[in-house]
JSON list of C-alpha atoms in Angstrom, two decimals:
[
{"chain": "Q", "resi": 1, "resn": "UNK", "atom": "CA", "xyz": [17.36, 6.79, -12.71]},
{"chain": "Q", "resi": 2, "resn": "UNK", "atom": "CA", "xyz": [18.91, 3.28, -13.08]},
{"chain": "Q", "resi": 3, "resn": "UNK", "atom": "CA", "xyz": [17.78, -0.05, -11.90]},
{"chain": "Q", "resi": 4, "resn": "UNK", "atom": "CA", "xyz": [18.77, -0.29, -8.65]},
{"chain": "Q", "resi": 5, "resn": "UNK", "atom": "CA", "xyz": [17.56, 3.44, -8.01]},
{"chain": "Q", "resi": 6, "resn": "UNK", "atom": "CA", "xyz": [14.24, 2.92, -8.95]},
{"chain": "Q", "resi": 7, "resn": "UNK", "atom": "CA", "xyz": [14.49, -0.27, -6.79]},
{"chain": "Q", "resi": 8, "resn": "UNK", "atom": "CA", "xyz": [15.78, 1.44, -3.54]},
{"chain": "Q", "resi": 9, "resn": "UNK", "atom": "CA", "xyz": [12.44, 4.21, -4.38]},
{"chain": "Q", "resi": 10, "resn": "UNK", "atom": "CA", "xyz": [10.23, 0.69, -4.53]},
{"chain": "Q", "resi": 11, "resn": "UNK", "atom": "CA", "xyz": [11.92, -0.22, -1.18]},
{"chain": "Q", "resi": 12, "resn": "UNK", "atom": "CA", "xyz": [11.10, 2.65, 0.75]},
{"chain": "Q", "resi": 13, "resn": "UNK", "atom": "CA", "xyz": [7.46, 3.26, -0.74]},
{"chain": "Q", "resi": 14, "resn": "UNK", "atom": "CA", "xyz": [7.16, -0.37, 0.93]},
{"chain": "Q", "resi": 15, "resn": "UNK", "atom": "CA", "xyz": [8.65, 0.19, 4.34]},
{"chain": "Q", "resi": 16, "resn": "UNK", "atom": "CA", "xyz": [6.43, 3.33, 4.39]},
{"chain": "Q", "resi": 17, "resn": "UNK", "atom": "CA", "xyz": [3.20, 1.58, 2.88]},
{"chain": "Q", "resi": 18, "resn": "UNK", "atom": "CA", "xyz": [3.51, -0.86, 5.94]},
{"chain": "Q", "resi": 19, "resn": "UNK", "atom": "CA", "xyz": [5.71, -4.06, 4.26]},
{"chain": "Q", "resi": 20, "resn": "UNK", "atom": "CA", "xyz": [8.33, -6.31, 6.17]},
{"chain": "Q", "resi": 21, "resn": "UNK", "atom": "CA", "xyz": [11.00, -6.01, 3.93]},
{"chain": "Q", "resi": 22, "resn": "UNK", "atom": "CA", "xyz": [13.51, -8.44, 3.29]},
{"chain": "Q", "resi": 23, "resn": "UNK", "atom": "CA", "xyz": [16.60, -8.85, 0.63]},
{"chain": "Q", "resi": 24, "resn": "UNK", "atom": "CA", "xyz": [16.75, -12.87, -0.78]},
{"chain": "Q", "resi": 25, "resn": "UNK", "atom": "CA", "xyz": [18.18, -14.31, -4.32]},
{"chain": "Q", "resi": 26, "resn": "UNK", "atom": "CA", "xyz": [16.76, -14.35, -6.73]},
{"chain": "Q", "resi": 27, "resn": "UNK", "atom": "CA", "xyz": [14.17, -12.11, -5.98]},
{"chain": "Q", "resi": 28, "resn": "UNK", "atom": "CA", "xyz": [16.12, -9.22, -4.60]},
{"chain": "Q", "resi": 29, "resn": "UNK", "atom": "CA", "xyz": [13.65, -7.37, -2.90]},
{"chain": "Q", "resi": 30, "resn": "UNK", "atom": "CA", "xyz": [10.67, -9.03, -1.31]},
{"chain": "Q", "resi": 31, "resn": "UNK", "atom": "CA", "xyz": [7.88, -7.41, 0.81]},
{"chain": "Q", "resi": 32, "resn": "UNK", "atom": "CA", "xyz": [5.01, -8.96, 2.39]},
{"chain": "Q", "resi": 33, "resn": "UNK", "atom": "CA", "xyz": [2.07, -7.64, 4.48]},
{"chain": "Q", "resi": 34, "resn": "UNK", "atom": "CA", "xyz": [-1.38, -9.31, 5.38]},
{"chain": "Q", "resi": 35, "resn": "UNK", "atom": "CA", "xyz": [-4.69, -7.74, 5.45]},
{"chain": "Q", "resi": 36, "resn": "UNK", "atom": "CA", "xyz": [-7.97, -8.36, 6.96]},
{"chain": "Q", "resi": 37, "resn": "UNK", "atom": "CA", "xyz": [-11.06, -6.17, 5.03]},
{"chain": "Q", "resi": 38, "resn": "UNK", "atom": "CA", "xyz": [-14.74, -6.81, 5.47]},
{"chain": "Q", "resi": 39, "resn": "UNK", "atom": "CA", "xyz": [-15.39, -5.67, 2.12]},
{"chain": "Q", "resi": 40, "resn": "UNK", "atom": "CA", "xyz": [-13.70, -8.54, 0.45]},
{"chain": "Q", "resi": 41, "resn": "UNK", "atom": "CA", "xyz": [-15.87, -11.05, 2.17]},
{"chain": "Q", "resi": 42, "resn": "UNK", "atom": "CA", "xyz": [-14.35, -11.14, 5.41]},
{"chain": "Q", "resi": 43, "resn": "UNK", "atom": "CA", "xyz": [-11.32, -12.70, 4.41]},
{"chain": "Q", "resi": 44, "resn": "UNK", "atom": "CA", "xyz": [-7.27, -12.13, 4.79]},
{"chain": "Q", "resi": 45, "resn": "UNK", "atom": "CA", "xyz": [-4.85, -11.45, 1.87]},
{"chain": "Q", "resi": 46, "resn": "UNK", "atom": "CA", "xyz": [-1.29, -11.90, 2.16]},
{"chain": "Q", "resi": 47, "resn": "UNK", "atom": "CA", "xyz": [0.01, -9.77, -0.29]},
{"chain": "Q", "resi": 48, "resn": "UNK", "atom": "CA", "xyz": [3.83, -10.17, -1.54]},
{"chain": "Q", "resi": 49, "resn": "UNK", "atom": "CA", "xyz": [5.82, -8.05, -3.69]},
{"chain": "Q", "resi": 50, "resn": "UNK", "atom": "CA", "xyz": [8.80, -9.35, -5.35]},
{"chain": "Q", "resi": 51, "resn": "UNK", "atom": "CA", "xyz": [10.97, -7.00, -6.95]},
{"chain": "Q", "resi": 52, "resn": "UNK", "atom": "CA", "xyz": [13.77, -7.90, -9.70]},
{"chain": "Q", "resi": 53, "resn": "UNK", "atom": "CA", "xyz": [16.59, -5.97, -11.57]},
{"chain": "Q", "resi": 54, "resn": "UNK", "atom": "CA", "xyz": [17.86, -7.04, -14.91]},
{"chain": "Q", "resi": 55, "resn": "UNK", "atom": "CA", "xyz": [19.49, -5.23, -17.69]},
{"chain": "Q", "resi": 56, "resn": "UNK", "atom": "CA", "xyz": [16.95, -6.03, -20.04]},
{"chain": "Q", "resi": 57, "resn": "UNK", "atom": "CA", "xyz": [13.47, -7.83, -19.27]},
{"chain": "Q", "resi": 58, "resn": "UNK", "atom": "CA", "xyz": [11.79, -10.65, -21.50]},
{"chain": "Q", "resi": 59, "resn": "UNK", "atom": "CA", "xyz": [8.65, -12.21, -21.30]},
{"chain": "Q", "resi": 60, "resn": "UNK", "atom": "CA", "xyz": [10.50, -15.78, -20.64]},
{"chain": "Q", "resi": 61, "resn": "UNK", "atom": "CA", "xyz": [12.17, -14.28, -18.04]},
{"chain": "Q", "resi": 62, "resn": "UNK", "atom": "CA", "xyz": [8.91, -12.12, -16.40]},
{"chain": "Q", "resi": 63, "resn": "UNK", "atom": "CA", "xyz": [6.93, -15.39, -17.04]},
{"chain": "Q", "resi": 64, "resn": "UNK", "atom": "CA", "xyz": [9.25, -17.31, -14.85]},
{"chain": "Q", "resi": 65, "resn": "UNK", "atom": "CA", "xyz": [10.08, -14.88, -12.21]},
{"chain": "Q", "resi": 66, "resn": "UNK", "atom": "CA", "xyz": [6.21, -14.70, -11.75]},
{"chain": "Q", "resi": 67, "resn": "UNK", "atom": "CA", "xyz": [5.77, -18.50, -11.27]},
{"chain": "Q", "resi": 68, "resn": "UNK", "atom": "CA", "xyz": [8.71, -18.70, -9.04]},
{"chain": "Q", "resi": 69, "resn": "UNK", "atom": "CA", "xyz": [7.19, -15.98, -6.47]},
{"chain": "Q", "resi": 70, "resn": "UNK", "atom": "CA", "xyz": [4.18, -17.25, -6.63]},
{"chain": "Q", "resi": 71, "resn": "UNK", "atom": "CA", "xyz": [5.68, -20.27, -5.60]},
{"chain": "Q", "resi": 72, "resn": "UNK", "atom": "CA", "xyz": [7.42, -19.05, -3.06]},
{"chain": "Q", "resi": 73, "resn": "UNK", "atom": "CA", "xyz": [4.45, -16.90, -1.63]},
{"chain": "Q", "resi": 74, "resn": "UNK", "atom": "CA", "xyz": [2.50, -20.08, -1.20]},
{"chain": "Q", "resi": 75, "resn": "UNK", "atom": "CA", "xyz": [4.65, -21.71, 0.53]},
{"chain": "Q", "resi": 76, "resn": "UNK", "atom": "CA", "xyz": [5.82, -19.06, 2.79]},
{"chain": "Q", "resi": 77, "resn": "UNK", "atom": "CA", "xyz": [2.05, -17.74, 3.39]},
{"chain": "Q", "resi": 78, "resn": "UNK", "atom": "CA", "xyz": [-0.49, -20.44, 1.44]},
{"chain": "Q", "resi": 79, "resn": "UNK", "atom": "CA", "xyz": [-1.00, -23.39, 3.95]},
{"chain": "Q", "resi": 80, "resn": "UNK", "atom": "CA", "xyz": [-4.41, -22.58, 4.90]},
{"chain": "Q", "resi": 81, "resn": "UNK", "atom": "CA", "xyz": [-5.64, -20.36, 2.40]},
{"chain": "Q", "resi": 82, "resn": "UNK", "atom": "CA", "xyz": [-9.00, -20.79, 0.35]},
{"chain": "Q", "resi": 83, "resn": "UNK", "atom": "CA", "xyz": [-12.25, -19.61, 2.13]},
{"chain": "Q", "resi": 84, "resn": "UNK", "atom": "CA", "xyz": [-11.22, -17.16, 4.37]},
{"chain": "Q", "resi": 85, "resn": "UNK", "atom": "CA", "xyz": [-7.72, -16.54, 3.01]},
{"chain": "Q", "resi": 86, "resn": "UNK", "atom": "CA", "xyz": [-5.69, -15.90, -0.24]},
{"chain": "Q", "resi": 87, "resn": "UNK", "atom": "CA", "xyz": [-2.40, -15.03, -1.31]},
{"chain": "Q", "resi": 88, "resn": "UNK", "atom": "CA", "xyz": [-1.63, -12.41, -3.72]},
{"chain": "Q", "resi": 89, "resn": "UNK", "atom": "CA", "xyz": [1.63, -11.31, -5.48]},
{"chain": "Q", "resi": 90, "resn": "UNK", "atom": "CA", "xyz": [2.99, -8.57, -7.46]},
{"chain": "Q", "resi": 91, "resn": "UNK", "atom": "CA", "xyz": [5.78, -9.83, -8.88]},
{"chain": "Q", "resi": 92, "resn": "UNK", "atom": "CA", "xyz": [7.85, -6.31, -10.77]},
{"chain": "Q", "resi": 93, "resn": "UNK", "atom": "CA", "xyz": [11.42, -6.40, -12.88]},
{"chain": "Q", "resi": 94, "resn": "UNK", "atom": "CA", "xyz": [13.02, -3.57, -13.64]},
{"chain": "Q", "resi": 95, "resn": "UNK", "atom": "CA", "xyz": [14.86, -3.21, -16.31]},
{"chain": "Q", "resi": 96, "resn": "UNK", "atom": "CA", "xyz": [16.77, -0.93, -18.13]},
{"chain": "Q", "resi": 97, "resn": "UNK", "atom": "CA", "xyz": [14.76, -1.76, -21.55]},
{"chain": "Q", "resi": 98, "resn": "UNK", "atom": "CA", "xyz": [12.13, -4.47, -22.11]},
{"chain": "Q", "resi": 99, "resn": "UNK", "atom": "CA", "xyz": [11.12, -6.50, -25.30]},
{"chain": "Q", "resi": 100, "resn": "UNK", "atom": "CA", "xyz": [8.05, -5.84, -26.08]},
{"chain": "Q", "resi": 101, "resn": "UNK", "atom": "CA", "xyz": [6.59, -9.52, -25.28]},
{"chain": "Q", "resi": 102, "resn": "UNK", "atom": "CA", "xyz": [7.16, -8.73, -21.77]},
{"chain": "Q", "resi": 103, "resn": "UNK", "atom": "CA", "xyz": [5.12, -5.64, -21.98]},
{"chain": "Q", "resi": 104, "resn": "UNK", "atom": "CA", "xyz": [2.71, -7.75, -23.22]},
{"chain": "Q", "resi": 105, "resn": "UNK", "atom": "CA", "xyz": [2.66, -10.71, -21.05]},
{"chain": "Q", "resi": 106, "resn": "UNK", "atom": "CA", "xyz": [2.41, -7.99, -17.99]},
{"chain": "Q", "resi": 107, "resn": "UNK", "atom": "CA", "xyz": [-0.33, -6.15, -19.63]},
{"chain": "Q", "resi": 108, "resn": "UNK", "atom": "CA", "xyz": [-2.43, -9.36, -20.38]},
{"chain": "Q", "resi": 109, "resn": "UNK", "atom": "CA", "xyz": [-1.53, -11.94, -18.21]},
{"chain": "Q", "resi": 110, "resn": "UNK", "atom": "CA", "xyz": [-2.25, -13.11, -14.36]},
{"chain": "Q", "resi": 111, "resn": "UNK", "atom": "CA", "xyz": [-0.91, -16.05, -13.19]},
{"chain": "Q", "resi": 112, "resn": "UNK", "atom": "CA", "xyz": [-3.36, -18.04, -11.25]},
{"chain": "Q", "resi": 113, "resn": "UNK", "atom": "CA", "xyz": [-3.28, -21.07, -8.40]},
{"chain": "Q", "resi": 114, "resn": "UNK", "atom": "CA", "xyz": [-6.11, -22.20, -5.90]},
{"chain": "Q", "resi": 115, "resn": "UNK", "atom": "CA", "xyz": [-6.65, -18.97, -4.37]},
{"chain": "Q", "resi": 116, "resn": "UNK", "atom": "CA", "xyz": [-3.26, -17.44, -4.62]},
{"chain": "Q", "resi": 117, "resn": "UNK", "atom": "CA", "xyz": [-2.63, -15.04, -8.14]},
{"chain": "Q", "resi": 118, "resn": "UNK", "atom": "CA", "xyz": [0.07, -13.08, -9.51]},
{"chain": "Q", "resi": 119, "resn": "UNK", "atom": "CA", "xyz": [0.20, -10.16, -10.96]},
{"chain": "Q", "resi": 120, "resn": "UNK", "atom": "CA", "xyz": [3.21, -9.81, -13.47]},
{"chain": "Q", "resi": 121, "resn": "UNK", "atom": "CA", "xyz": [4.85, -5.97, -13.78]},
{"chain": "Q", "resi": 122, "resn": "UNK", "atom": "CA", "xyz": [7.33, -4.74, -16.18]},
{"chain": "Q", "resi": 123, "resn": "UNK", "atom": "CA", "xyz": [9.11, -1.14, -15.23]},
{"chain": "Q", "resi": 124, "resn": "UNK", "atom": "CA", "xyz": [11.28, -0.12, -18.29]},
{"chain": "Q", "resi": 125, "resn": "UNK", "atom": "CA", "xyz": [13.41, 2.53, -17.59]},
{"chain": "Q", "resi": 126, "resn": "UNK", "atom": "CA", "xyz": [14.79, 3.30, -20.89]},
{"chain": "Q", "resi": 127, "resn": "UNK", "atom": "CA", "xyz": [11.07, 3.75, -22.28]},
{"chain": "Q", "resi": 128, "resn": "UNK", "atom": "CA", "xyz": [10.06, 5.73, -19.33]},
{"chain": "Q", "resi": 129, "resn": "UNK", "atom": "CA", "xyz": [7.45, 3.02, -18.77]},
{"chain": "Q", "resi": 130, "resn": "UNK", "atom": "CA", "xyz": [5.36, 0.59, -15.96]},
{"chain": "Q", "resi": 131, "resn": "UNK", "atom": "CA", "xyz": [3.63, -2.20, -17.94]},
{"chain": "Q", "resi": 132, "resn": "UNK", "atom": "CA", "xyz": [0.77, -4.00, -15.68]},
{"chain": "Q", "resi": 133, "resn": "UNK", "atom": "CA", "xyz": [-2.26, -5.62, -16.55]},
{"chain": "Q", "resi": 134, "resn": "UNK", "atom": "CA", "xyz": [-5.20, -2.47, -16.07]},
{"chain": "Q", "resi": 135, "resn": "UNK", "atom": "CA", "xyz": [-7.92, -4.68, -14.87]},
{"chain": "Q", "resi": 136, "resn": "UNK", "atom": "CA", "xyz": [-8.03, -7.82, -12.72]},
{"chain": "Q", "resi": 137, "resn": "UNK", "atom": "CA", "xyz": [-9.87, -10.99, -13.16]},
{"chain": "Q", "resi": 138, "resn": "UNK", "atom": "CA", "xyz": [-13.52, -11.98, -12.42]},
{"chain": "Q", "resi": 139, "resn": "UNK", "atom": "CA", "xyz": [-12.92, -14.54, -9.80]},
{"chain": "Q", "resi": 140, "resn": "UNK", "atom": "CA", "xyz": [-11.10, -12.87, -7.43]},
{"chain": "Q", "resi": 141, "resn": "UNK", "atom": "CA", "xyz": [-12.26, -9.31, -8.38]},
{"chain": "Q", "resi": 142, "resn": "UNK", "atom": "CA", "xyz": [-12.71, -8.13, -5.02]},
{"chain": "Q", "resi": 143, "resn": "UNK", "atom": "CA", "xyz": [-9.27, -7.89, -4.54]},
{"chain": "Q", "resi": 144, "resn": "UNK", "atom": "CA", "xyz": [-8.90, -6.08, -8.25]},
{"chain": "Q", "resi": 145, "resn": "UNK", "atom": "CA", "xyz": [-8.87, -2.11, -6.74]},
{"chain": "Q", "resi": 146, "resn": "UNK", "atom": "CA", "xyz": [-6.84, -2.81, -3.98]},
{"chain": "Q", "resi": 147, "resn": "UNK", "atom": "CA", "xyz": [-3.94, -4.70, -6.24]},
{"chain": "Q", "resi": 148, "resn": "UNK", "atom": "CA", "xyz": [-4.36, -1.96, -8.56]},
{"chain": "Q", "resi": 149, "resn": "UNK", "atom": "CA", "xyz": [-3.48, 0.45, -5.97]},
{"chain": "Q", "resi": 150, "resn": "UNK", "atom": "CA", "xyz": [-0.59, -1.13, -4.64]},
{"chain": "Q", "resi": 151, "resn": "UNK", "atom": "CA", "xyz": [0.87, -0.84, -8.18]},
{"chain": "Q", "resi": 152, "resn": "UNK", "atom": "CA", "xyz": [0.27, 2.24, -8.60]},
{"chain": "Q", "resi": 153, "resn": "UNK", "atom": "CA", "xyz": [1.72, 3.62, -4.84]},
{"chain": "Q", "resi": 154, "resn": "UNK", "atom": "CA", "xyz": [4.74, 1.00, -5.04]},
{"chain": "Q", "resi": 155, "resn": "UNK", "atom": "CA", "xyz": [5.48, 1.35, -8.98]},
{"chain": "Q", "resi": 156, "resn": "UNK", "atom": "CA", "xyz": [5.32, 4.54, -9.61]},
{"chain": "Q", "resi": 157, "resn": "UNK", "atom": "CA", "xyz": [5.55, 5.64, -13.52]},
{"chain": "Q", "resi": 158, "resn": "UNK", "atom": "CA", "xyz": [8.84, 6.18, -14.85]},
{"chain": "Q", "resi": 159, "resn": "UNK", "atom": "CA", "xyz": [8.05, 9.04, -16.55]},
{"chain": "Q", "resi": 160, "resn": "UNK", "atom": "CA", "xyz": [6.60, 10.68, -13.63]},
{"chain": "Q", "resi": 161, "resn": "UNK", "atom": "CA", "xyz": [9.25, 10.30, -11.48]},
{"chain": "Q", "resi": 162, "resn": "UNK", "atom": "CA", "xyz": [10.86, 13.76, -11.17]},
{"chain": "Q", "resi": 163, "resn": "UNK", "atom": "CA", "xyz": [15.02, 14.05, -11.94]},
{"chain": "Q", "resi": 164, "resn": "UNK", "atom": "CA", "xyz": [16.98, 15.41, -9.44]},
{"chain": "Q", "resi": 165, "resn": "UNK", "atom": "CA", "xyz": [17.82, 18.73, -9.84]},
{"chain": "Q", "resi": 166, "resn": "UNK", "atom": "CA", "xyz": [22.48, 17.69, -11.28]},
{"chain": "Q", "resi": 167, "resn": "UNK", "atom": "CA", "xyz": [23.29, 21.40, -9.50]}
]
């Protein structure tokens, strides 16, 4: 599977998992839904995924594409949120082959504002591979199973992603 296949997979699991979905430079693929739980203290997260495709990803270049949709996301979605709302992002680039900084800013790293976070994710084709930090962080941590989640039904493995049968 190449980069814009795995990204067209991404797009669909969105539009089925309940996203608006919309196509804007530079992030390619953006999806957005909000969501009201109980469980997380009664309050609303707006929850963005931006979705990238490069040749090969670096961890300048995952850094900065994380900071810019977080960016965005607050200003699309983050005028009134603190209390009762938040804004979260999962910010993914695809690439045919990664440096292995990038795998490790993804795996270590969320990018944090006044109630708004990122959540940095590296797919590497070429390795067969989705890099994403395993945990989340303490404050916020309510959200931590849900973002999880969303990685894992949106970002599916690599490696797990079955060939198509070339008959």
């Amino acid at each position: 599977m190449d980069t814009l296949g795995y990204q067209s997979l991404v797009q669909d699991r969105l539009a089925t998992s309940g996203y608006s979905l919309r196509s804007t430079p530079p992030w390619g693929l953006v999806g957005y839904r909000r969501d009201f739980r109980v469980r997380w203290g009664a309050t609303t997260l707006h929850l963005l995924v931006h979705v990238a495709t490069t040749s090969h990803v670096t961890a300048d270049e995952l850094a900065r594409f994380t900071r810019s949709s977080l960016d965005q996301a607050e200003l699309a979605h983050g005028g009134m949120r603190g209390l009762q709302s938040g804004v979260g992002v999962i910010s993914a680039v695809i690439g045919d082959s990664a440096d292995e900084d990038a795998h490790r800013y993804a795996l270590t790293t969320i990018v944090r504002d006044f109630a708004a976070f990122a959540w940095p994710v590296v797919v590497d084709l070429g390795a067969r591979v989705r890099s994403s930090r395993p945990s989340g962080p303490v404050i916020g941590a309510v959200y931590n199973s849900w973002m999880l989640s969303q990685i894992e039904a949106l970002l599916p493995q690599p490696d797990a992603l079955v060939p198509a049968d070339p008959r």
